[in-house]
PDB file of N, CA and C in Angstrom:
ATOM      1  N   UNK X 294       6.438 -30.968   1.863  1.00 52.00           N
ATOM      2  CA  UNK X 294       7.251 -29.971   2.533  1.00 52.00           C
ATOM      3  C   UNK X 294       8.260 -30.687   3.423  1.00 52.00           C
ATOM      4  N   UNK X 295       9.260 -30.238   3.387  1.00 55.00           N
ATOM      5  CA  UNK X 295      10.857 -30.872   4.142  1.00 55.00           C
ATOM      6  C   UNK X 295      10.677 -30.072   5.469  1.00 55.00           C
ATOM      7  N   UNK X 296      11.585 -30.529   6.385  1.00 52.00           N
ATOM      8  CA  UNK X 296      11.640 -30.166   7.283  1.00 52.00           C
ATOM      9  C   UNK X 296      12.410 -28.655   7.153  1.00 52.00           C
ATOM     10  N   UNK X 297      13.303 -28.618   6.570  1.00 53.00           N
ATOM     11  CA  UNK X 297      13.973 -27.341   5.836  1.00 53.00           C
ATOM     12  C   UNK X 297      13.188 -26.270   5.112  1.00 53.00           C
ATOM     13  N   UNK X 298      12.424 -26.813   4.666  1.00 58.00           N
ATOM     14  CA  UNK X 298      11.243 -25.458   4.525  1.00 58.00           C
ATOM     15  C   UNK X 298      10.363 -25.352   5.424  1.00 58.00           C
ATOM     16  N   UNK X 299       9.794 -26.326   6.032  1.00 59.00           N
ATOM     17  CA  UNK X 299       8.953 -25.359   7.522  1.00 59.00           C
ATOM     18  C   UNK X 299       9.895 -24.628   8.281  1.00 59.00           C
ATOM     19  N   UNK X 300      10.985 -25.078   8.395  1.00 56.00           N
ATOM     20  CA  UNK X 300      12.414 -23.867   9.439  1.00 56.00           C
ATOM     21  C   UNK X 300      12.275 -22.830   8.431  1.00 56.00           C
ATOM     22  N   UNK X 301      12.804 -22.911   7.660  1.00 56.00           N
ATOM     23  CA  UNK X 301      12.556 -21.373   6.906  1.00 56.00           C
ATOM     24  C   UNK X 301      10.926 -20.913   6.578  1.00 56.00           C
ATOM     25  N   UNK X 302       9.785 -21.605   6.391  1.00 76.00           N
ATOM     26  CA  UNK X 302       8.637 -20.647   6.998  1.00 76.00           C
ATOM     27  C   UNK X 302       8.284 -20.337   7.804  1.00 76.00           C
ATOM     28  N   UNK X 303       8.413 -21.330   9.091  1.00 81.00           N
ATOM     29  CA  UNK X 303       8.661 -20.775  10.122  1.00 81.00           C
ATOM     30  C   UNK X 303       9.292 -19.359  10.700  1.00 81.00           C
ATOM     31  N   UNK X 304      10.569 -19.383  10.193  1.00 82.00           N
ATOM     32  CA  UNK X 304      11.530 -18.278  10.281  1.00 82.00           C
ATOM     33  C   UNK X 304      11.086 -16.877   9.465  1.00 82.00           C
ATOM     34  N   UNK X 305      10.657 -17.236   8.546  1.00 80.00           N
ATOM     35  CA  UNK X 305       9.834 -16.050   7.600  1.00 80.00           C
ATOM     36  C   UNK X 305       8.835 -15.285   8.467  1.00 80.00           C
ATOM     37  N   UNK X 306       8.177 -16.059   9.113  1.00 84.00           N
ATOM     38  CA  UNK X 306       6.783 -16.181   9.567  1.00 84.00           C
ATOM     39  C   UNK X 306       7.300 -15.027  10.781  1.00 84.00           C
ATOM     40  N   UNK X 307       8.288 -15.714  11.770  1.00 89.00           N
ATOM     41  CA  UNK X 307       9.138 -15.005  13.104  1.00 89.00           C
ATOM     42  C   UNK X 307       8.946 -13.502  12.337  1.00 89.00           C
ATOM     43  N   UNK X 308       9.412 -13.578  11.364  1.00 88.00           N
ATOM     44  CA  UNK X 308      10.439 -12.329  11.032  1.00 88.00           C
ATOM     45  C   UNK X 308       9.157 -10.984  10.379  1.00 88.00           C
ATOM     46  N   UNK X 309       8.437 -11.800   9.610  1.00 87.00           N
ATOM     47  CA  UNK X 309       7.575 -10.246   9.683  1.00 87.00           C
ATOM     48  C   UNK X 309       6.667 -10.295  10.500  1.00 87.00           C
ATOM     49  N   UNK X 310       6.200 -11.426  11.315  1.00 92.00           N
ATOM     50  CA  UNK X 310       5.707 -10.734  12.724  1.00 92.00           C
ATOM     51  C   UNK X 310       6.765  -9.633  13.683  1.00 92.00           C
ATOM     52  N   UNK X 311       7.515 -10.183  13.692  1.00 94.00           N
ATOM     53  CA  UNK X 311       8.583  -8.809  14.273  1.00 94.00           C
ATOM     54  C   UNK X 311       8.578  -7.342  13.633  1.00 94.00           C
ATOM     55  N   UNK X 312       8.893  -7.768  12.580  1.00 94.00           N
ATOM     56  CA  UNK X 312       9.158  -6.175  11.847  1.00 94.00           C
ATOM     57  C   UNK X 312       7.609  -5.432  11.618  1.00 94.00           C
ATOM     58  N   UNK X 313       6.942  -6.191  11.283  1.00 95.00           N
ATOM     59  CA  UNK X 313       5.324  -5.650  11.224  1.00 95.00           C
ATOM     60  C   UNK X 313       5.607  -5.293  12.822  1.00 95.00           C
ATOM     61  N   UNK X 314       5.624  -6.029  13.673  1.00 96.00           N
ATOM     62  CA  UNK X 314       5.191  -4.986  15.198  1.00 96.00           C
ATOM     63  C   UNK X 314       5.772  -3.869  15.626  1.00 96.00           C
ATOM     64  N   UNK X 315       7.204  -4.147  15.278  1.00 96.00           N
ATOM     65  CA  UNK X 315       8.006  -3.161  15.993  1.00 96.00           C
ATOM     66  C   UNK X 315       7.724  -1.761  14.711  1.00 96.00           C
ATOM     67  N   UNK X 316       7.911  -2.079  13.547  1.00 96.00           N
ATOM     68  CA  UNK X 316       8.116  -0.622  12.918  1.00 96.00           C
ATOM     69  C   UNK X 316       6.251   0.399  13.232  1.00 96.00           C
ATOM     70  N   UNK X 317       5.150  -0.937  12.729  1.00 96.00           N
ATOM     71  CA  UNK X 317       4.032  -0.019  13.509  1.00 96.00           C
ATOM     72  C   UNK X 317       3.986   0.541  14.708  1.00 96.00           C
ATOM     73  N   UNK X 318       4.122  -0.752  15.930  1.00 97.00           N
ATOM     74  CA  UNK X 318       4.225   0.267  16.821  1.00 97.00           C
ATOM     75  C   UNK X 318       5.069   1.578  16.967  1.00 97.00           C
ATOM     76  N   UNK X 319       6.269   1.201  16.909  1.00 96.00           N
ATOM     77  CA  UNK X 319       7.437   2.791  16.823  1.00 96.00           C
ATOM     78  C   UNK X 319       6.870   3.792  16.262  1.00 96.00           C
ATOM     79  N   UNK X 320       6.152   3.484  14.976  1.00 96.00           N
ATOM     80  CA  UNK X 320       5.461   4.706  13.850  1.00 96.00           C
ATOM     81  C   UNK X 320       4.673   5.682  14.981  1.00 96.00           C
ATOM     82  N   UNK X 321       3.811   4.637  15.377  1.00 96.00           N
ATOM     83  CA  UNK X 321       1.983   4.814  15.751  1.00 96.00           C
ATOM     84  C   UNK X 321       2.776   5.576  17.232  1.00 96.00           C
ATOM     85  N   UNK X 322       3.782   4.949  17.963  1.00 96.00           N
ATOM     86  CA  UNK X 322       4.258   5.780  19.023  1.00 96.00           C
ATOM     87  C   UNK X 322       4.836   7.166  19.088  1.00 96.00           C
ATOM     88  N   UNK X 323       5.555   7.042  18.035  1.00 95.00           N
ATOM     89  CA  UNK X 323       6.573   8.618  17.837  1.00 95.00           C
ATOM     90  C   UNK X 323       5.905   9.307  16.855  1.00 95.00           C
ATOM     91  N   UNK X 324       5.521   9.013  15.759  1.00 95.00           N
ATOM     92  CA  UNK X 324       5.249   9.922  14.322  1.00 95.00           C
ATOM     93  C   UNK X 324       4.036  10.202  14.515  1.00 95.00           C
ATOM     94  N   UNK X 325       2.643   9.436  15.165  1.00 94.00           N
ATOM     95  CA  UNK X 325       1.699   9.759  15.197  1.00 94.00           C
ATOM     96  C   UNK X 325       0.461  10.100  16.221  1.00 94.00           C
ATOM     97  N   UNK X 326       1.474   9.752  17.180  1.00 92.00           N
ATOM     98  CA  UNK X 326       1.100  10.672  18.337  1.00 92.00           C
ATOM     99  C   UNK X 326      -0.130  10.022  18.958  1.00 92.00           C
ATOM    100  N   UNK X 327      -0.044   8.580  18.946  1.00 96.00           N
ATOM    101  CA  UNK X 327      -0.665   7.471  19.961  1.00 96.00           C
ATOM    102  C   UNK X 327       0.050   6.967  21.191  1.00 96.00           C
ATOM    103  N   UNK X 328      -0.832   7.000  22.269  1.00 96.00           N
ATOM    104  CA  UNK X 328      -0.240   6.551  23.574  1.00 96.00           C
ATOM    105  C   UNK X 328       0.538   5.365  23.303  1.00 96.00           C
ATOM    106  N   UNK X 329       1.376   4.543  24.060  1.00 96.00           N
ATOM    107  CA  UNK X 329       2.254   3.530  23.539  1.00 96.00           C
ATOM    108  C   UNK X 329       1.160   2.526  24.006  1.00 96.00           C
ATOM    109  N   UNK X 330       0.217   2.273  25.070  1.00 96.00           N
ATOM    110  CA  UNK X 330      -0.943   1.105  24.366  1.00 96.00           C
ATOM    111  C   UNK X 330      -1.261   1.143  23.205  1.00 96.00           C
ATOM    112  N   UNK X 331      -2.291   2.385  23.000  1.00 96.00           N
ATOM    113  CA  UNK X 331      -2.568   1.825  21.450  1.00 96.00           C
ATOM    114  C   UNK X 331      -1.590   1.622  20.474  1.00 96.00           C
ATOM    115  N   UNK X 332      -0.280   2.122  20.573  1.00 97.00           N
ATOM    116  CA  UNK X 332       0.907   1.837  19.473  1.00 97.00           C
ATOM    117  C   UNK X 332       1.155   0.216  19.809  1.00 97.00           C
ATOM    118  N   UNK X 333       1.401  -0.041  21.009  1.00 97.00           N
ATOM    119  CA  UNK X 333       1.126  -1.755  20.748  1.00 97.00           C
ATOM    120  C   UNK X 333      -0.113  -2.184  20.028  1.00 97.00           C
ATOM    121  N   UNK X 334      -1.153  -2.114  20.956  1.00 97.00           N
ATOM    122  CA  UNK X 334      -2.490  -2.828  20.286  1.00 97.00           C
ATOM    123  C   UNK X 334      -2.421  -3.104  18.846  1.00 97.00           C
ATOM    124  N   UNK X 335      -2.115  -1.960  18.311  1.00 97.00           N
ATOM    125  CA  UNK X 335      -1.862  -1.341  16.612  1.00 97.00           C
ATOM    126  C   UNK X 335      -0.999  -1.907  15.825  1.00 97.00           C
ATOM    127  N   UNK X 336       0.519  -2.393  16.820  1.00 96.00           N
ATOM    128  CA  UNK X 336       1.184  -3.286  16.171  1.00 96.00           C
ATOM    129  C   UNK X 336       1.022  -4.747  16.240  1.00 96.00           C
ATOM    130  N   UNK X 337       0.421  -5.024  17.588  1.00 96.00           N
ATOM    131  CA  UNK X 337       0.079  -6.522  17.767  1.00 96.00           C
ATOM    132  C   UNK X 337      -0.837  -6.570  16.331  1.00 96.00           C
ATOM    133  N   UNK X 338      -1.816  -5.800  15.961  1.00 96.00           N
ATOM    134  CA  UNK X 338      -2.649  -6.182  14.791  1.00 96.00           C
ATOM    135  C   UNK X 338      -2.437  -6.225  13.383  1.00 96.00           C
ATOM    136  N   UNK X 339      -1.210  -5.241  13.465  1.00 96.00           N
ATOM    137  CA  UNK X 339      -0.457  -5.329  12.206  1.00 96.00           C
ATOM    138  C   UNK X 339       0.588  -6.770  12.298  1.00 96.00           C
ATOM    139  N   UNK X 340       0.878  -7.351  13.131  1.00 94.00           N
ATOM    140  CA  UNK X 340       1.749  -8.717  13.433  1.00 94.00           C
ATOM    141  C   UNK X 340       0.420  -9.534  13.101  1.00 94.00           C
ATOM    142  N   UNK X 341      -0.786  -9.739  13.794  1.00 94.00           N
ATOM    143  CA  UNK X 341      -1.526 -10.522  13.163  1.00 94.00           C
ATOM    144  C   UNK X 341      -1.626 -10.680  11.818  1.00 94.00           C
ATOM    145  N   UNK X 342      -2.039  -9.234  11.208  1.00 93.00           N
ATOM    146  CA  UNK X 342      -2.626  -9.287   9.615  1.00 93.00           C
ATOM    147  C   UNK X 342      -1.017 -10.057   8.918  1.00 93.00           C
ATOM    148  N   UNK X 343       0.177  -9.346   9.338  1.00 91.00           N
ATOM    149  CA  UNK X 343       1.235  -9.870   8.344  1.00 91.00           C
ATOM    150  C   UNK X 343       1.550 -11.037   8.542  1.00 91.00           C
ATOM    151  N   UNK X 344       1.429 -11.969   9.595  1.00 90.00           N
ATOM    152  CA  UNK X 344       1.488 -13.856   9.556  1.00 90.00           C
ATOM    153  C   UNK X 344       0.304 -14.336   9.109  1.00 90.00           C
ATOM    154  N   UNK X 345      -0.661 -13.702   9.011  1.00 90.00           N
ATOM    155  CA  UNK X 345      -1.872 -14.529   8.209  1.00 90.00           C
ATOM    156  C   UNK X 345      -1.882 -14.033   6.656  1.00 90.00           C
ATOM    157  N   UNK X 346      -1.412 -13.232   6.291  1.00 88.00           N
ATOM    158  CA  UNK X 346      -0.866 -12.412   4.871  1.00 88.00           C
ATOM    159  C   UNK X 346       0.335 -14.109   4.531  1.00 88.00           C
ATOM    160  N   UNK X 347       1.268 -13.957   5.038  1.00 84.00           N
ATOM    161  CA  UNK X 347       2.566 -14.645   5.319  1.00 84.00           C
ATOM    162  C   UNK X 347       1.650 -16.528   4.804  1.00 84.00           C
ATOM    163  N   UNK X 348       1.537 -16.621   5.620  1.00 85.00           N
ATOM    164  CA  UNK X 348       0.505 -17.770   5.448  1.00 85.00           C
ATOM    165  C   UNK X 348      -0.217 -18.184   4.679  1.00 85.00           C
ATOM    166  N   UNK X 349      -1.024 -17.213   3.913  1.00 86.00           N
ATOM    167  CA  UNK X 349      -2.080 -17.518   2.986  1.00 86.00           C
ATOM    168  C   UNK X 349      -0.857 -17.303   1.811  1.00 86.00           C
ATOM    169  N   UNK X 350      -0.448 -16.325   1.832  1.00 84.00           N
ATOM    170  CA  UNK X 350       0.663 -16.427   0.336  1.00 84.00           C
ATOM    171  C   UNK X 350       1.129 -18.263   0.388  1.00 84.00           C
ATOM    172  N   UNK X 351       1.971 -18.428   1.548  1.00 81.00           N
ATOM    173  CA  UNK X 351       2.389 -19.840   1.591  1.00 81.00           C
ATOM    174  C   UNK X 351       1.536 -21.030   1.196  1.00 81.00           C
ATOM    175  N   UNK X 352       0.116 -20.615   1.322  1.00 83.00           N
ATOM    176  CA  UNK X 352      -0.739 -21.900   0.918  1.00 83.00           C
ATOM    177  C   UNK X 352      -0.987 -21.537  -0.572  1.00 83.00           C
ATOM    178  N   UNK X 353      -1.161 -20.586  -0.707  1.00 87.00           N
ATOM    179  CA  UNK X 353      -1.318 -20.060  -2.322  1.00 87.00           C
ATOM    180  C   UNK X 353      -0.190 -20.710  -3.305  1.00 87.00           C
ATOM    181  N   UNK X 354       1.398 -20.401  -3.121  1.00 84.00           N
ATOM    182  CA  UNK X 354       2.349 -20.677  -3.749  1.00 84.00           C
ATOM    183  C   UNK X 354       2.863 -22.374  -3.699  1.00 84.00           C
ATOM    184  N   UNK X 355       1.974 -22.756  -2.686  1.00 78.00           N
ATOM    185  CA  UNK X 355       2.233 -24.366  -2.250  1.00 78.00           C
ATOM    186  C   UNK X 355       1.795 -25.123  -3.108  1.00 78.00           C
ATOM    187  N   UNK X 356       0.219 -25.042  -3.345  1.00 55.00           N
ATOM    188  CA  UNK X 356      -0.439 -25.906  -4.017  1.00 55.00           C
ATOM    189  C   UNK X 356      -1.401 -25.931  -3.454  1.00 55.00           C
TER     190      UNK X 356
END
């Protein structure tokens, strides 16, 4: 692995931890009618599951 592909898994990695948090939480806050703790909690865990998702694909497709 180059240094150019850990920046871009890295960057992969940034990016659906973000979008996994923010769109669950927002969901779990507005559409489903959870206090905005648990709409965090809910997204912090959906940011977990999708960088370890993110990750294991990466070791899978690596070798």
């Amino acid at each position: 692995m180059t240094d150019a592909d850990a920046s871009a898994g890295f960057g992969s990695t940034l990016g659906a931890l973000t979008v996994a948090f923010l769109l669950v939480t927002l969901v779990a806050g507005t559409l489903l009618g959870f206090n905005w703790t648990q709409a965090v909690l809910l997204g912090g865990f959906a940011g977990v599951v999708a960088v370890r998702s993110a990750w294991l694909t990466e070791r899978r497709t690596g070798g």
